Short mmCIF file of C-alpha atoms in Angstrom, two decimals:
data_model
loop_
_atom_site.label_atom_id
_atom_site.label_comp_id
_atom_site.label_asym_id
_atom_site.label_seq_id
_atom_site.Cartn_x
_atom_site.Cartn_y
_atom_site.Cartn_z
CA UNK B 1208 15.15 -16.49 6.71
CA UNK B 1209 16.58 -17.46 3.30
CA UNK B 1210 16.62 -20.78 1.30
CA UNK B 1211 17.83 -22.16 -1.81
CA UNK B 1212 15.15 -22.99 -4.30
CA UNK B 1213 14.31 -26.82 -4.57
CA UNK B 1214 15.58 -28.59 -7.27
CA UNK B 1215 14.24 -27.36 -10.75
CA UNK B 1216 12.71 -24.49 -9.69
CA UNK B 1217 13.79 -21.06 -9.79
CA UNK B 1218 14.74 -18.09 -7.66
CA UNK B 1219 12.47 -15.13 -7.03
CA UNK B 1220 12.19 -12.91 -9.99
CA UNK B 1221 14.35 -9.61 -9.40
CA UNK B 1222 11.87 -6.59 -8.85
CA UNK B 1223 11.37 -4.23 -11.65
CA UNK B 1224 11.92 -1.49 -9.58
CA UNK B 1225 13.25 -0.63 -5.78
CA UNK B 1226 12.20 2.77 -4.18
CA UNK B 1227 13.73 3.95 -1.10
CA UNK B 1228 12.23 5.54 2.00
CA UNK B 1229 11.91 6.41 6.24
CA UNK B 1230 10.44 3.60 8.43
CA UNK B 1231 7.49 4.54 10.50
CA UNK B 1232 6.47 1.28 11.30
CA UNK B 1233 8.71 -1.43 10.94
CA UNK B 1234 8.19 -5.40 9.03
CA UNK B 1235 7.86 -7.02 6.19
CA UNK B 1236 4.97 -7.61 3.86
CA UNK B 1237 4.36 -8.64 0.26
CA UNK B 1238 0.70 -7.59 -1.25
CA UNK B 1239 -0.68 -6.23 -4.02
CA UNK B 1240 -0.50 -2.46 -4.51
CA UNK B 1241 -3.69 -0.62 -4.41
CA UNK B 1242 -3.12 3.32 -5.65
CA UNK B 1243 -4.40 6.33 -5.63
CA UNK B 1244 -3.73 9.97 -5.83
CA UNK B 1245 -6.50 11.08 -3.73
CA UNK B 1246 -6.30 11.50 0.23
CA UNK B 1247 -7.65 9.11 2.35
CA UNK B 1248 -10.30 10.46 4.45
CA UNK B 1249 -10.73 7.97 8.16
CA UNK B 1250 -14.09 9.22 9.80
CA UNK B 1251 -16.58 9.06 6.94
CA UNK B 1252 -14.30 7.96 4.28
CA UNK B 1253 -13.65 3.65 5.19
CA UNK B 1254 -16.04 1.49 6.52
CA UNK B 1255 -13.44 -0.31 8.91
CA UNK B 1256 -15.58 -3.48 8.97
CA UNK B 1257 -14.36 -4.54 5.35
CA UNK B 1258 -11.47 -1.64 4.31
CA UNK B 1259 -13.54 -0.21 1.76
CA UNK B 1260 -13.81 3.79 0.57
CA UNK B 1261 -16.89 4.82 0.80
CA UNK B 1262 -16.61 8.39 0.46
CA UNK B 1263 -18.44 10.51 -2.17
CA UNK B 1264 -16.61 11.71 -5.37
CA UNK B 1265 -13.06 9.32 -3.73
CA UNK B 1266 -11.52 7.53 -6.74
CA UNK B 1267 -11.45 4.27 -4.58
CA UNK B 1268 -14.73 4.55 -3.50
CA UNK B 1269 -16.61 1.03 -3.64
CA UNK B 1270 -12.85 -0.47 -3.37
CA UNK B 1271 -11.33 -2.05 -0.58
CA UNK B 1272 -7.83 -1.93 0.76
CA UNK B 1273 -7.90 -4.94 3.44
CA UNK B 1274 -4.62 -7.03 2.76
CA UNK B 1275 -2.97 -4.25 -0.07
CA UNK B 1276 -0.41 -2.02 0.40
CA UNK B 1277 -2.08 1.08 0.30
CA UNK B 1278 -0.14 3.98 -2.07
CA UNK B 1279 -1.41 7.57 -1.37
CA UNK B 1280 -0.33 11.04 -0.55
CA UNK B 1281 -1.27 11.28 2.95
CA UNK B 1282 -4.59 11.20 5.17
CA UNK B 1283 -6.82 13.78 5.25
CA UNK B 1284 -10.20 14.64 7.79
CA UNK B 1285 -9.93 14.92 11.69
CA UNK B 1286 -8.10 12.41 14.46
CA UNK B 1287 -11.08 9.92 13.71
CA UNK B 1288 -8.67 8.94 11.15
CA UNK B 1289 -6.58 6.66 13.54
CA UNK B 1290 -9.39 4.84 15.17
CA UNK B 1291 -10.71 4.06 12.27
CA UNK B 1292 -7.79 2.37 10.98
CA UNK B 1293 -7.49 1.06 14.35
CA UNK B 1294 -10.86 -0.51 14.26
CA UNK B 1295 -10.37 -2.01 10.52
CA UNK B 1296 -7.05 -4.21 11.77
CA UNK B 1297 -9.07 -5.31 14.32
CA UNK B 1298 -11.85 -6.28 12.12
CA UNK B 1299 -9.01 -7.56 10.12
CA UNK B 1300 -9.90 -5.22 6.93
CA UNK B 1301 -6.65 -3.19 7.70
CA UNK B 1302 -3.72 -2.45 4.68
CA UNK B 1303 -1.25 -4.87 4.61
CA UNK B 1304 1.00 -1.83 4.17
CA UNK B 1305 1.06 2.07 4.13
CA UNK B 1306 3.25 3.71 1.74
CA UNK B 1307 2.32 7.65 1.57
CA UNK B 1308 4.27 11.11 0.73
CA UNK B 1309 2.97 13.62 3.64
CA UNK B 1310 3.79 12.79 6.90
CA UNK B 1311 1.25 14.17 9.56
CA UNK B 1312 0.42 12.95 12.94
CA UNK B 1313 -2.69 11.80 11.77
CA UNK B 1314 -0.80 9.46 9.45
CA UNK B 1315 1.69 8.66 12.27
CA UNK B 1316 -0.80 7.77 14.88
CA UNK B 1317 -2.88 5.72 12.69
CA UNK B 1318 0.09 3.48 10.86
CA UNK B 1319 0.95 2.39 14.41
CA UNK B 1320 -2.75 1.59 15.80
CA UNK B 1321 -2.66 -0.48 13.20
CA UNK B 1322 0.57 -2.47 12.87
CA UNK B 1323 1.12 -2.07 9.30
CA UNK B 1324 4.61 -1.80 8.14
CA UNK B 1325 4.81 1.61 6.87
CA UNK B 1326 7.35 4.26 4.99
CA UNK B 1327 7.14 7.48 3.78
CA UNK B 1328 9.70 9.65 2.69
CA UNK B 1329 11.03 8.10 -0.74
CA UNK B 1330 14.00 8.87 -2.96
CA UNK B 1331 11.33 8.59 -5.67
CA UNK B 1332 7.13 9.08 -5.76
CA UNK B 1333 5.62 6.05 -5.34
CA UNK B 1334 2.30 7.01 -7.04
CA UNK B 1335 4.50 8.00 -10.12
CA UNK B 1336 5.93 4.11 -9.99
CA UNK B 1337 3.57 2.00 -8.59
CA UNK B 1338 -0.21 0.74 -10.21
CA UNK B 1339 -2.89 -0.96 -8.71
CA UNK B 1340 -2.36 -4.31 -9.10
CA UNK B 1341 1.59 -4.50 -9.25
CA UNK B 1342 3.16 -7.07 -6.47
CA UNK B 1343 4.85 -4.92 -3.77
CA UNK B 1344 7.33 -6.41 -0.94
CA UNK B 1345 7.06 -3.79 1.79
CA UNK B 1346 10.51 -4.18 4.17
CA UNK B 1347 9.80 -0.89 5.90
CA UNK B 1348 13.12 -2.74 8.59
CA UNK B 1349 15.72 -1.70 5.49
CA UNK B 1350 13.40 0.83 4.27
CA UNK B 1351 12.95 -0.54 0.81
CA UNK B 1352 10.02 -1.69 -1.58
CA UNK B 1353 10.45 -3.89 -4.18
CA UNK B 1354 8.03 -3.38 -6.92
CA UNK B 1355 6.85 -6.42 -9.36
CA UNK B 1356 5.16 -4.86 -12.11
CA UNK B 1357 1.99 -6.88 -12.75
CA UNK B 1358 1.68 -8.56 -16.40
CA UNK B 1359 -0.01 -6.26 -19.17
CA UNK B 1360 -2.91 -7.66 -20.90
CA UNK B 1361 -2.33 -7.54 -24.77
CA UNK B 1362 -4.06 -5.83 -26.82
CA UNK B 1363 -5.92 -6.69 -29.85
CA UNK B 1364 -3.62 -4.97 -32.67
CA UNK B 1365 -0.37 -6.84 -30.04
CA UNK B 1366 -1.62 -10.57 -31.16
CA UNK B 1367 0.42 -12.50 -33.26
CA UNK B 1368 -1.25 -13.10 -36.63
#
């Protein structure tokens, strides 16, 4: 559904950047991105009852995913993987989103136990474009993601004197 802007305020800022990919799960979502380069490990790796990392040595460990769109290469670890995602949307801890590079029938199963729209496949990487914290719109229907690339903090020698 679409709709003009009310009077004196503006339009949607255009993304910064749009990245391609294949549906595996279809909607739409807009979260915040949460990245990393490491595998994602189900049985062992989340506690499903808040969508954190918990394994050992994981860059996300202590971090949780629950209502981000989570950017990673792929899942990793045995078919636990799925019912563990499975039992986080339940628990309502689940990724808003999946956006990964390997496709594997781990990853498969578990983006649709848990109803999160999902692509993979990408005419770009997404762990090369998108940063914790950035705004993503996930509309894995048209296969796009719109990236809004979060505000940088200035830095000290950046001020104006």
């Amino acid at each position: 559904m679409s709709y003009a802007p009310a009077h004196g305020a503006t339009a949607d800022p255009a993304p910064d950047l749009v990245l391609h990919g294949r549906k595996v799960v279809g909607g739409v979502v807009e979260a915040e991105a949460l990245v990393t380069h490491d595998r994602i490990s189900g049985w062992g790796g989340i506690d499903p009852r808040t969508g954190t990392v918990i394994e050992i040595g994981h860059a996300l460990r202590g971090q949780s995913f629950a209502g981000k769109v989570l950017v990673f290469p792929g899942a990793k670890g045995s078919s636990g993987w799925s019912a563990m995602f499975h039992t986080a949307r339940l628990l309502k801890a689940a990724p808003a989103a999946f956006l990964f590079n390997e496709m594997t029938t781990k990853m498969a199963l578990g983006a649709v136990v848990t109803h999160a729209p999902t692509l993979t496949d990408f005419d770009r990487d997404p762990l090369a474009c998108i940063e914790t914290g950035d705004r993503v719109r996930v509309d894995a229907d048209r296969g796009t993601v719109e990236v809004f690339k979060r505000p940088r903090a200035a830095h000290d020698g950046d001020k104006p004197a």
